[in-house]
Amino acid sequence: MKKNLRLQFTTQRLIIRPLEEKDYETWLSGFTNRRPAQHRFDDGQIDMSEATLPWFAALVEKQKQSILEDDLYIFGIFDKATSAHIGMLDLKKLSRDEFQWAEIGYFIHNQYWREGYGTEAVSELIKQARDNFKFHRLEAHIDLGNIPSQRLVEKLGFQFECVRKGFIFQNGKWTDQQVYYQNLHDASLNI
């Protein structure tokens, strides 16, 4: 892990931080209270029967190890007022050295959609990626046709770069992904 990283951030309405074992009940509630799928990129209600407390504790430990290795930073998004689990963010190191390059990921539980949480949380992650984690370039890899996700990153200053063919194995096949990017040290960056 890079030294002196802050791993908890706050916004007007949110607390963003790595998961802790004490988060189990609120984390589970976020998943079990999801609505049915709203579109093809929404998992909707998810079977959480295997997500026991010991399973969750192992997940938290695995995420801590990824942080120590400066590989993958996974953050829970929590409502400041209610402590509800709103969703998750991640920041995946693609390369350090002369590149300082990372990929961002995000999801908001569908019961919290259209309330601005995605914009608020991802905007904060972009600032932290630049100021705290010292990344220069961020990428977002988005399924073709996932218009809500495309709109979110475009709203936050990402630019479409390309379509990577057969880029990710999901749903039993290799699928294409759209790549959006943002150079964080661009003088015109407005976050």
mmCIF file with all atom_site columns, C-alpha atoms in Angstrom:
data_model
loop_
_atom_site.group_PDB
_atom_site.id
_atom_site.type_symbol
_atom_site.label_atom_id
_atom_site.label_alt_id
_atom_site.label_comp_id
_atom_site.label_asym_id
_atom_site.label_entity_id
_atom_site.label_seq_id
_atom_site.pdbx_PDB_ins_code
_atom_site.Cartn_x
_atom_site.Cartn_y
_atom_site.Cartn_z
_atom_site.occupancy
_atom_site.B_iso_or_equiv
_atom_site.pdbx_formal_charge
_atom_site.auth_seq_id
_atom_site.auth_comp_id
_atom_site.auth_asym_id
_atom_site.auth_atom_id
_atom_site.pdbx_PDB_model_num
ATOM 1   C CA . MET A 1 1   ? 0.000   0.000   0.000   1.00 0.00 ? 1   MET A CA 1
ATOM 2   C CA . LYS A 1 2   ? 1.220   3.487   -0.748  1.00 0.00 ? 2   LYS A CA 1
ATOM 3   C CA . LYS A 1 3   ? 2.033   5.267   2.484   1.00 0.00 ? 3   LYS A CA 1
ATOM 4   C CA . ASN A 1 4   ? -0.225  7.900   4.025   1.00 0.00 ? 4   ASN A CA 1
ATOM 5   C CA . LEU A 1 5   ? -3.326  7.065   1.991   1.00 0.00 ? 5   LEU A CA 1
ATOM 6   C CA . ARG A 1 6   ? -6.628  8.193   3.445   1.00 0.00 ? 6   ARG A CA 1
ATOM 7   C CA . LEU A 1 7   ? -9.201  5.467   3.033   1.00 0.00 ? 7   LEU A CA 1
ATOM 8   C CA . GLN A 1 8   ? -12.339 7.164   4.345   1.00 0.00 ? 8   GLN A CA 1
ATOM 9   C CA . PHE A 1 9   ? -13.979 10.063  2.529   1.00 0.00 ? 9   PHE A CA 1
ATOM 10  C CA . THR A 1 10  ? -17.112 12.040  3.111   1.00 0.00 ? 10  THR A CA 1
ATOM 11  C CA . THR A 1 11  ? -19.358 14.000  0.795   1.00 0.00 ? 11  THR A CA 1
ATOM 12  C CA . GLN A 1 12  ? -22.447 16.031  1.557   1.00 0.00 ? 12  GLN A CA 1
ATOM 13  C CA . ARG A 1 13  ? -24.567 12.899  2.097   1.00 0.00 ? 13  ARG A CA 1
ATOM 14  C CA . LEU A 1 14  ? -22.158 9.956   2.012   1.00 0.00 ? 14  LEU A CA 1
ATOM 15  C CA . ILE A 1 15  ? -19.396 8.156   3.851   1.00 0.00 ? 15  ILE A CA 1
ATOM 16  C CA . ILE A 1 16  ? -17.131 6.191   1.525   1.00 0.00 ? 16  ILE A CA 1
ATOM 17  C CA . ARG A 1 17  ? -14.731 3.685   3.094   1.00 0.00 ? 17  ARG A CA 1
ATOM 18  C CA . PRO A 1 18  ? -13.526 0.088   2.976   1.00 0.00 ? 18  PRO A CA 1
ATOM 19  C CA . LEU A 1 19  ? -15.952 -2.449  4.397   1.00 0.00 ? 19  LEU A CA 1
ATOM 20  C CA . GLU A 1 20  ? -15.516 -3.607  7.980   1.00 0.00 ? 20  GLU A CA 1
ATOM 21  C CA . GLU A 1 21  ? -16.881 -6.744  9.614   1.00 0.00 ? 21  GLU A CA 1
ATOM 22  C CA . LYS A 1 22  ? -19.310 -4.593  11.633  1.00 0.00 ? 22  LYS A CA 1
ATOM 23  C CA . ASP A 1 23  ? -20.971 -3.548  8.327   1.00 0.00 ? 23  ASP A CA 1
ATOM 24  C CA . TYR A 1 24  ? -22.419 -7.000  7.693   1.00 0.00 ? 24  TYR A CA 1
ATOM 25  C CA . GLU A 1 25  ? -26.065 -6.306  8.570   1.00 0.00 ? 25  GLU A CA 1
ATOM 26  C CA . THR A 1 26  ? -26.311 -2.979  6.748   1.00 0.00 ? 26  THR A CA 1
ATOM 27  C CA . TRP A 1 27  ? -24.378 -4.373  3.751   1.00 0.00 ? 27  TRP A CA 1
ATOM 28  C CA . LEU A 1 28  ? -26.682 -7.391  3.572   1.00 0.00 ? 28  LEU A CA 1
ATOM 29  C CA . SER A 1 29  ? -29.739 -5.153  3.875   1.00 0.00 ? 29  SER A CA 1
ATOM 30  C CA . GLY A 1 30  ? -28.588 -3.111  0.883   1.00 0.00 ? 30  GLY A CA 1
ATOM 31  C CA . PHE A 1 31  ? -28.606 -6.268  -1.231  1.00 0.00 ? 31  PHE A CA 1
ATOM 32  C CA . THR A 1 32  ? -31.718 -7.938  0.180   1.00 0.00 ? 32  THR A CA 1
ATOM 33  C CA . ASN A 1 33  ? -33.820 -4.794  -0.259  1.00 0.00 ? 33  ASN A CA 1
ATOM 34  C CA . ARG A 1 34  ? -33.031 -4.421  -3.940  1.00 0.00 ? 34  ARG A CA 1
ATOM 35  C CA . ARG A 1 35  ? -35.963 -4.084  -6.317  1.00 0.00 ? 35  ARG A CA 1
ATOM 36  C CA . PRO A 1 36  ? -36.551 -6.379  -9.294  1.00 0.00 ? 36  PRO A CA 1
ATOM 37  C CA . ALA A 1 37  ? -34.275 -5.670  -12.266 1.00 0.00 ? 37  ALA A CA 1
ATOM 38  C CA . GLN A 1 38  ? -35.056 -2.374  -14.006 1.00 0.00 ? 38  GLN A CA 1
ATOM 39  C CA . HIS A 1 39  ? -33.099 -3.108  -17.227 1.00 0.00 ? 39  HIS A CA 1
ATOM 40  C CA . ARG A 1 40  ? -30.676 -5.682  -18.631 1.00 0.00 ? 40  ARG A CA 1
ATOM 41  C CA . PHE A 1 41  ? -27.655 -4.191  -16.847 1.00 0.00 ? 41  PHE A CA 1
ATOM 42  C CA . ASP A 1 42  ? -29.364 -4.333  -13.441 1.00 0.00 ? 42  ASP A CA 1
ATOM 43  C CA . ASP A 1 43  ? -28.943 -7.556  -11.456 1.00 0.00 ? 43  ASP A CA 1
ATOM 44  C CA . GLY A 1 44  ? -32.088 -6.711  -9.502  1.00 0.00 ? 44  GLY A CA 1
ATOM 45  C CA . GLN A 1 45  ? -32.769 -8.970  -6.541  1.00 0.00 ? 45  GLN A CA 1
ATOM 46  C CA . ILE A 1 46  ? -29.821 -11.215 -5.745  1.00 0.00 ? 46  ILE A CA 1
ATOM 47  C CA . ASP A 1 47  ? -29.795 -14.497 -3.833  1.00 0.00 ? 47  ASP A CA 1
ATOM 48  C CA . MET A 1 48  ? -27.726 -13.691 -0.741  1.00 0.00 ? 48  MET A CA 1
ATOM 49  C CA . SER A 1 49  ? -28.252 -17.028 1.042   1.00 0.00 ? 49  SER A CA 1
ATOM 50  C CA . GLU A 1 50  ? -24.537 -17.867 0.891   1.00 0.00 ? 50  GLU A CA 1
ATOM 51  C CA . ALA A 1 51  ? -23.480 -14.442 2.191   1.00 0.00 ? 51  ALA A CA 1
ATOM 52  C CA . THR A 1 52  ? -23.129 -15.479 5.821   1.00 0.00 ? 52  THR A CA 1
ATOM 53  C CA . LEU A 1 53  ? -21.188 -13.503 8.418   1.00 0.00 ? 53  LEU A CA 1
ATOM 54  C CA . PRO A 1 54  ? -18.124 -15.806 8.108   1.00 0.00 ? 54  PRO A CA 1
ATOM 55  C CA . TRP A 1 55  ? -18.276 -15.432 4.311   1.00 0.00 ? 55  TRP A CA 1
ATOM 56  C CA . PHE A 1 56  ? -18.471 -11.640 4.705   1.00 0.00 ? 56  PHE A CA 1
ATOM 57  C CA . ALA A 1 57  ? -15.564 -11.604 7.194   1.00 0.00 ? 57  ALA A CA 1
ATOM 58  C CA . ALA A 1 58  ? -13.422 -13.473 4.652   1.00 0.00 ? 58  ALA A CA 1
ATOM 59  C CA . LEU A 1 59  ? -14.464 -10.965 1.967   1.00 0.00 ? 59  LEU A CA 1
ATOM 60  C CA . VAL A 1 60  ? -13.423 -8.043  4.192   1.00 0.00 ? 60  VAL A CA 1
ATOM 61  C CA . GLU A 1 61  ? -10.030 -9.666  4.849   1.00 0.00 ? 61  GLU A CA 1
ATOM 62  C CA . LYS A 1 62  ? -9.479  -10.299 1.132   1.00 0.00 ? 62  LYS A CA 1
ATOM 63  C CA . GLN A 1 63  ? -10.290 -6.663  0.380   1.00 0.00 ? 63  GLN A CA 1
ATOM 64  C CA . LYS A 1 64  ? -7.858  -5.489  3.091   1.00 0.00 ? 64  LYS A CA 1
ATOM 65  C CA . GLN A 1 65  ? -5.117  -7.611  1.512   1.00 0.00 ? 65  GLN A CA 1
ATOM 66  C CA . SER A 1 66  ? -5.782  -6.075  -1.906  1.00 0.00 ? 66  SER A CA 1
ATOM 67  C CA . ILE A 1 67  ? -5.406  -2.627  -0.354  1.00 0.00 ? 67  ILE A CA 1
ATOM 68  C CA . LEU A 1 68  ? -2.110  -3.584  1.301   1.00 0.00 ? 68  LEU A CA 1
ATOM 69  C CA . GLU A 1 69  ? -0.836  -4.745  -2.095  1.00 0.00 ? 69  GLU A CA 1
ATOM 70  C CA . ASP A 1 70  ? -1.873  -1.443  -3.757  1.00 0.00 ? 70  ASP A CA 1
ATOM 71  C CA . ASP A 1 71  ? -3.867  -3.538  -6.200  1.00 0.00 ? 71  ASP A CA 1
ATOM 72  C CA . LEU A 1 72  ? -7.588  -3.028  -5.676  1.00 0.00 ? 72  LEU A CA 1
ATOM 73  C CA . TYR A 1 73  ? -9.349  -0.556  -3.390  1.00 0.00 ? 73  TYR A CA 1
ATOM 74  C CA . ILE A 1 74  ? -12.974 -1.436  -2.701  1.00 0.00 ? 74  ILE A CA 1
ATOM 75  C CA . PHE A 1 75  ? -15.190 1.030   -0.862  1.00 0.00 ? 75  PHE A CA 1
ATOM 76  C CA . GLY A 1 76  ? -18.655 0.769   0.600   1.00 0.00 ? 76  GLY A CA 1
ATOM 77  C CA . ILE A 1 77  ? -20.945 3.752   0.093   1.00 0.00 ? 77  ILE A CA 1
ATOM 78  C CA . PHE A 1 78  ? -22.982 4.566   3.205   1.00 0.00 ? 78  PHE A CA 1
ATOM 79  C CA . ASP A 1 79  ? -25.642 7.191   3.828   1.00 0.00 ? 79  ASP A CA 1
ATOM 80  C CA . LYS A 1 80  ? -24.407 9.643   6.504   1.00 0.00 ? 80  LYS A CA 1
ATOM 81  C CA . ALA A 1 81  ? -27.844 10.084  8.058   1.00 0.00 ? 81  ALA A CA 1
ATOM 82  C CA . THR A 1 82  ? -29.113 6.483   8.100   1.00 0.00 ? 82  THR A CA 1
ATOM 83  C CA . SER A 1 83  ? -25.929 4.384   7.704   1.00 0.00 ? 83  SER A CA 1
ATOM 84  C CA . ALA A 1 84  ? -27.709 2.521   4.874   1.00 0.00 ? 84  ALA A CA 1
ATOM 85  C CA . HIS A 1 85  ? -25.454 0.697   2.415   1.00 0.00 ? 85  HIS A CA 1
ATOM 86  C CA . ILE A 1 86  ? -26.039 2.539   -0.883  1.00 0.00 ? 86  ILE A CA 1
ATOM 87  C CA . GLY A 1 87  ? -23.579 0.680   -3.114  1.00 0.00 ? 87  GLY A CA 1
ATOM 88  C CA . MET A 1 88  ? -19.904 0.089   -3.828  1.00 0.00 ? 88  MET A CA 1
ATOM 89  C CA . LEU A 1 89  ? -16.961 1.763   -5.563  1.00 0.00 ? 89  LEU A CA 1
ATOM 90  C CA . ASP A 1 90  ? -13.640 0.330   -6.612  1.00 0.00 ? 90  ASP A CA 1
ATOM 91  C CA . LEU A 1 91  ? -10.338 1.654   -7.841  1.00 0.00 ? 91  LEU A CA 1
ATOM 92  C CA . LYS A 1 92  ? -8.175  -0.960  -9.589  1.00 0.00 ? 92  LYS A CA 1
ATOM 93  C CA . LYS A 1 93  ? -4.517  -0.194  -10.193 1.00 0.00 ? 93  LYS A CA 1
ATOM 94  C CA . LEU A 1 94  ? -3.638  -1.030  -13.789 1.00 0.00 ? 94  LEU A CA 1
ATOM 95  C CA . SER A 1 95  ? -0.085  0.323   -13.632 1.00 0.00 ? 95  SER A CA 1
ATOM 96  C CA . ARG A 1 96  ? 1.977   2.569   -11.384 1.00 0.00 ? 96  ARG A CA 1
ATOM 97  C CA . ASP A 1 97  ? 5.510   3.697   -12.325 1.00 0.00 ? 97  ASP A CA 1
ATOM 98  C CA . GLU A 1 98  ? 5.421   6.191   -15.202 1.00 0.00 ? 98  GLU A CA 1
ATOM 99  C CA . PHE A 1 99  ? 1.741   5.476   -15.989 1.00 0.00 ? 99  PHE A CA 1
ATOM 100 C CA . GLN A 1 100 ? -0.191  5.972   -12.711 1.00 0.00 ? 100 GLN A CA 1
ATOM 101 C CA . TRP A 1 101 ? -3.208  4.358   -14.375 1.00 0.00 ? 101 TRP A CA 1
ATOM 102 C CA . ALA A 1 102 ? -6.341  2.916   -12.775 1.00 0.00 ? 102 ALA A CA 1
ATOM 103 C CA . GLU A 1 103 ? -9.816  1.663   -13.591 1.00 0.00 ? 103 GLU A CA 1
ATOM 104 C CA . ILE A 1 104 ? -12.881 2.753   -11.660 1.00 0.00 ? 104 ILE A CA 1
ATOM 105 C CA . GLY A 1 105 ? -15.978 0.715   -11.009 1.00 0.00 ? 105 GLY A CA 1
ATOM 106 C CA . TYR A 1 106 ? -19.228 1.472   -9.248  1.00 0.00 ? 106 TYR A CA 1
ATOM 107 C CA . PHE A 1 107 ? -22.729 0.331   -8.549  1.00 0.00 ? 107 PHE A CA 1
ATOM 108 C CA . ILE A 1 108 ? -25.624 1.793   -6.638  1.00 0.00 ? 108 ILE A CA 1
ATOM 109 C CA . HIS A 1 109 ? -28.340 -0.520  -5.299  1.00 0.00 ? 109 HIS A CA 1
ATOM 110 C CA . ASN A 1 110 ? -31.370 0.020   -7.508  1.00 0.00 ? 110 ASN A CA 1
ATOM 111 C CA . GLN A 1 111 ? -33.599 1.129   -4.614  1.00 0.00 ? 111 GLN A CA 1
ATOM 112 C CA . TYR A 1 112 ? -31.377 4.265   -4.436  1.00 0.00 ? 112 TYR A CA 1
ATOM 113 C CA . TRP A 1 113 ? -31.312 5.122   -8.136  1.00 0.00 ? 113 TRP A CA 1
ATOM 114 C CA . ARG A 1 114 ? -32.178 8.573   -9.448  1.00 0.00 ? 114 ARG A CA 1
ATOM 115 C CA . GLU A 1 115 ? -31.214 10.310  -6.220  1.00 0.00 ? 115 GLU A CA 1
ATOM 116 C CA . GLY A 1 116 ? -27.771 11.517  -7.343  1.00 0.00 ? 116 GLY A CA 1
ATOM 117 C CA . TYR A 1 117 ? -25.793 9.044   -5.228  1.00 0.00 ? 117 TYR A CA 1
ATOM 118 C CA . GLY A 1 118 ? -23.837 7.677   -8.202  1.00 0.00 ? 118 GLY A CA 1
ATOM 119 C CA . THR A 1 119 ? -22.732 11.130  -9.307  1.00 0.00 ? 119 THR A CA 1
ATOM 120 C CA . GLU A 1 120 ? -21.836 12.155  -5.749  1.00 0.00 ? 120 GLU A CA 1
ATOM 121 C CA . ALA A 1 121 ? -19.877 8.976   -4.965  1.00 0.00 ? 121 ALA A CA 1
ATOM 122 C CA . VAL A 1 122 ? -18.023 8.626   -8.285  1.00 0.00 ? 122 VAL A CA 1
ATOM 123 C CA . SER A 1 123 ? -17.147 12.327  -8.293  1.00 0.00 ? 123 SER A CA 1
ATOM 124 C CA . GLU A 1 124 ? -15.513 11.902  -4.893  1.00 0.00 ? 124 GLU A CA 1
ATOM 125 C CA . LEU A 1 125 ? -13.646 8.791   -6.052  1.00 0.00 ? 125 LEU A CA 1
ATOM 126 C CA . ILE A 1 126 ? -12.257 10.738  -9.012  1.00 0.00 ? 126 ILE A CA 1
ATOM 127 C CA . LYS A 1 127 ? -10.965 13.480  -6.676  1.00 0.00 ? 127 LYS A CA 1
ATOM 128 C CA . GLN A 1 128 ? -9.407  10.890  -4.358  1.00 0.00 ? 128 GLN A CA 1
ATOM 129 C CA . ALA A 1 129 ? -7.836  9.016   -7.278  1.00 0.00 ? 129 ALA A CA 1
ATOM 130 C CA . ARG A 1 130 ? -6.076  12.225  -8.276  1.00 0.00 ? 130 ARG A CA 1
ATOM 131 C CA . ASP A 1 131 ? -5.271  13.849  -4.926  1.00 0.00 ? 131 ASP A CA 1
ATOM 132 C CA . ASN A 1 132 ? -4.884  10.917  -2.544  1.00 0.00 ? 132 ASN A CA 1
ATOM 133 C CA . PHE A 1 133 ? -3.954  7.913   -4.705  1.00 0.00 ? 133 PHE A CA 1
ATOM 134 C CA . LYS A 1 134 ? -1.947  10.027  -7.182  1.00 0.00 ? 134 LYS A CA 1
ATOM 135 C CA . PHE A 1 135 ? -3.300  8.399   -10.325 1.00 0.00 ? 135 PHE A CA 1
ATOM 136 C CA . HIS A 1 136 ? -2.972  10.284  -13.598 1.00 0.00 ? 136 HIS A CA 1
ATOM 137 C CA . ARG A 1 137 ? -5.347  8.360   -15.858 1.00 0.00 ? 137 ARG A CA 1
ATOM 138 C CA . LEU A 1 138 ? -8.668  6.726   -14.995 1.00 0.00 ? 138 LEU A CA 1
ATOM 139 C CA . GLU A 1 139 ? -10.624 4.386   -17.211 1.00 0.00 ? 139 GLU A CA 1
ATOM 140 C CA . ALA A 1 140 ? -14.204 3.165   -16.935 1.00 0.00 ? 140 ALA A CA 1
ATOM 141 C CA . HIS A 1 141 ? -15.051 -0.030  -18.837 1.00 0.00 ? 141 HIS A CA 1
ATOM 142 C CA . ILE A 1 142 ? -18.754 -0.082  -19.677 1.00 0.00 ? 142 ILE A CA 1
ATOM 143 C CA . ASP A 1 143 ? -21.002 -2.657  -21.321 1.00 0.00 ? 143 ASP A CA 1
ATOM 144 C CA . LEU A 1 144 ? -22.215 -1.678  -24.777 1.00 0.00 ? 144 LEU A CA 1
ATOM 145 C CA . GLY A 1 145 ? -25.689 -0.218  -24.436 1.00 0.00 ? 145 GLY A CA 1
ATOM 146 C CA . ASN A 1 146 ? -25.416 0.638   -20.730 1.00 0.00 ? 146 ASN A CA 1
ATOM 147 C CA . ILE A 1 147 ? -26.658 4.170   -21.311 1.00 0.00 ? 147 ILE A CA 1
ATOM 148 C CA . PRO A 1 148 ? -27.066 5.158   -17.614 1.00 0.00 ? 148 PRO A CA 1
ATOM 149 C CA . SER A 1 149 ? -23.428 4.303   -16.897 1.00 0.00 ? 149 SER A CA 1
ATOM 150 C CA . GLN A 1 150 ? -22.249 6.080   -20.061 1.00 0.00 ? 150 GLN A CA 1
ATOM 151 C CA . ARG A 1 151 ? -24.178 9.202   -19.053 1.00 0.00 ? 151 ARG A CA 1
ATOM 152 C CA . LEU A 1 152 ? -22.724 9.127   -15.552 1.00 0.00 ? 152 LEU A CA 1
ATOM 153 C CA . VAL A 1 153 ? -19.089 9.047   -16.655 1.00 0.00 ? 153 VAL A CA 1
ATOM 154 C CA . GLU A 1 154 ? -19.669 11.591  -19.411 1.00 0.00 ? 154 GLU A CA 1
ATOM 155 C CA . LYS A 1 155 ? -21.306 13.923  -16.877 1.00 0.00 ? 155 LYS A CA 1
ATOM 156 C CA . LEU A 1 156 ? -18.153 13.607  -14.754 1.00 0.00 ? 156 LEU A CA 1
ATOM 157 C CA . GLY A 1 157 ? -15.786 14.505  -17.584 1.00 0.00 ? 157 GLY A CA 1
ATOM 158 C CA . PHE A 1 158 ? -14.825 11.124  -19.030 1.00 0.00 ? 158 PHE A CA 1
ATOM 159 C CA . GLN A 1 159 ? -14.333 10.887  -22.774 1.00 0.00 ? 159 GLN A CA 1
ATOM 160 C CA . PHE A 1 160 ? -15.127 7.928   -24.996 1.00 0.00 ? 160 PHE A CA 1
ATOM 161 C CA . GLU A 1 161 ? -11.908 6.342   -26.229 1.00 0.00 ? 161 GLU A CA 1
ATOM 162 C CA . CYS A 1 162 ? -12.735 3.076   -27.986 1.00 0.00 ? 162 CYS A CA 1
ATOM 163 C CA . VAL A 1 163 ? -14.573 -0.231  -28.020 1.00 0.00 ? 163 VAL A CA 1
ATOM 164 C CA . ARG A 1 164 ? -12.374 -3.114  -26.907 1.00 0.00 ? 164 ARG A CA 1
ATOM 165 C CA . LYS A 1 165 ? -13.518 -6.257  -28.698 1.00 0.00 ? 165 LYS A CA 1
ATOM 166 C CA . GLY A 1 166 ? -13.889 -9.463  -26.681 1.00 0.00 ? 166 GLY A CA 1
ATOM 167 C CA . PHE A 1 167 ? -12.505 -7.612  -23.680 1.00 0.00 ? 167 PHE A CA 1
ATOM 168 C CA . ILE A 1 168 ? -14.247 -9.247  -20.700 1.00 0.00 ? 168 ILE A CA 1
ATOM 169 C CA . PHE A 1 169 ? -15.604 -12.730 -20.017 1.00 0.00 ? 169 PHE A CA 1
ATOM 170 C CA . GLN A 1 170 ? -19.112 -12.364 -18.620 1.00 0.00 ? 170 GLN A CA 1
ATOM 171 C CA . ASN A 1 171 ? -22.329 -14.328 -18.879 1.00 0.00 ? 171 ASN A CA 1
ATOM 172 C CA . GLY A 1 172 ? -20.424 -17.258 -20.400 1.00 0.00 ? 172 GLY A CA 1
ATOM 173 C CA . LYS A 1 173 ? -18.813 -15.399 -23.307 1.00 0.00 ? 173 LYS A CA 1
ATOM 174 C CA . TRP A 1 174 ? -16.205 -12.809 -24.243 1.00 0.00 ? 174 TRP A CA 1
ATOM 175 C CA . THR A 1 175 ? -17.927 -9.470  -24.686 1.00 0.00 ? 175 THR A CA 1
ATOM 176 C CA . ASP A 1 176 ? -17.034 -6.025  -25.971 1.00 0.00 ? 176 ASP A CA 1
ATOM 177 C CA . GLN A 1 177 ? -16.628 -3.048  -23.650 1.00 0.00 ? 177 GLN A CA 1
ATOM 178 C CA . GLN A 1 178 ? -16.625 0.684   -24.215 1.00 0.00 ? 178 GLN A CA 1
ATOM 179 C CA . VAL A 1 179 ? -13.620 2.434   -22.701 1.00 0.00 ? 179 VAL A CA 1
ATOM 180 C CA . TYR A 1 180 ? -13.996 5.926   -21.301 1.00 0.00 ? 180 TYR A CA 1
ATOM 181 C CA . TYR A 1 181 ? -11.007 7.780   -19.877 1.00 0.00 ? 181 TYR A CA 1
ATOM 182 C CA . GLN A 1 182 ? -10.095 10.863  -17.933 1.00 0.00 ? 182 GLN A CA 1
ATOM 183 C CA . ASN A 1 183 ? -6.637  12.373  -17.496 1.00 0.00 ? 183 ASN A CA 1
ATOM 184 C CA . LEU A 1 184 ? -6.708  13.656  -13.934 1.00 0.00 ? 184 LEU A CA 1
ATOM 185 C CA . HIS A 1 185 ? -3.988  16.250  -14.348 1.00 0.00 ? 185 HIS A CA 1
ATOM 186 C CA . ASP A 1 186 ? -5.661  17.927  -17.305 1.00 0.00 ? 186 ASP A CA 1
ATOM 187 C CA . ALA A 1 187 ? -5.871  21.664  -16.710 1.00 0.00 ? 187 ALA A CA 1
ATOM 188 C CA . SER A 1 188 ? -9.507  21.653  -17.856 1.00 0.00 ? 188 SER A CA 1
ATOM 189 C CA . LEU A 1 189 ? -10.603 19.049  -15.312 1.00 0.00 ? 189 LEU A CA 1
ATOM 190 C CA . ASN A 1 190 ? -13.666 20.334  -13.509 1.00 0.00 ? 190 ASN A CA 1
ATOM 191 C CA . ILE A 1 191 ? -14.357 18.158  -10.469 1.00 0.00 ? 191 ILE A CA 1
#
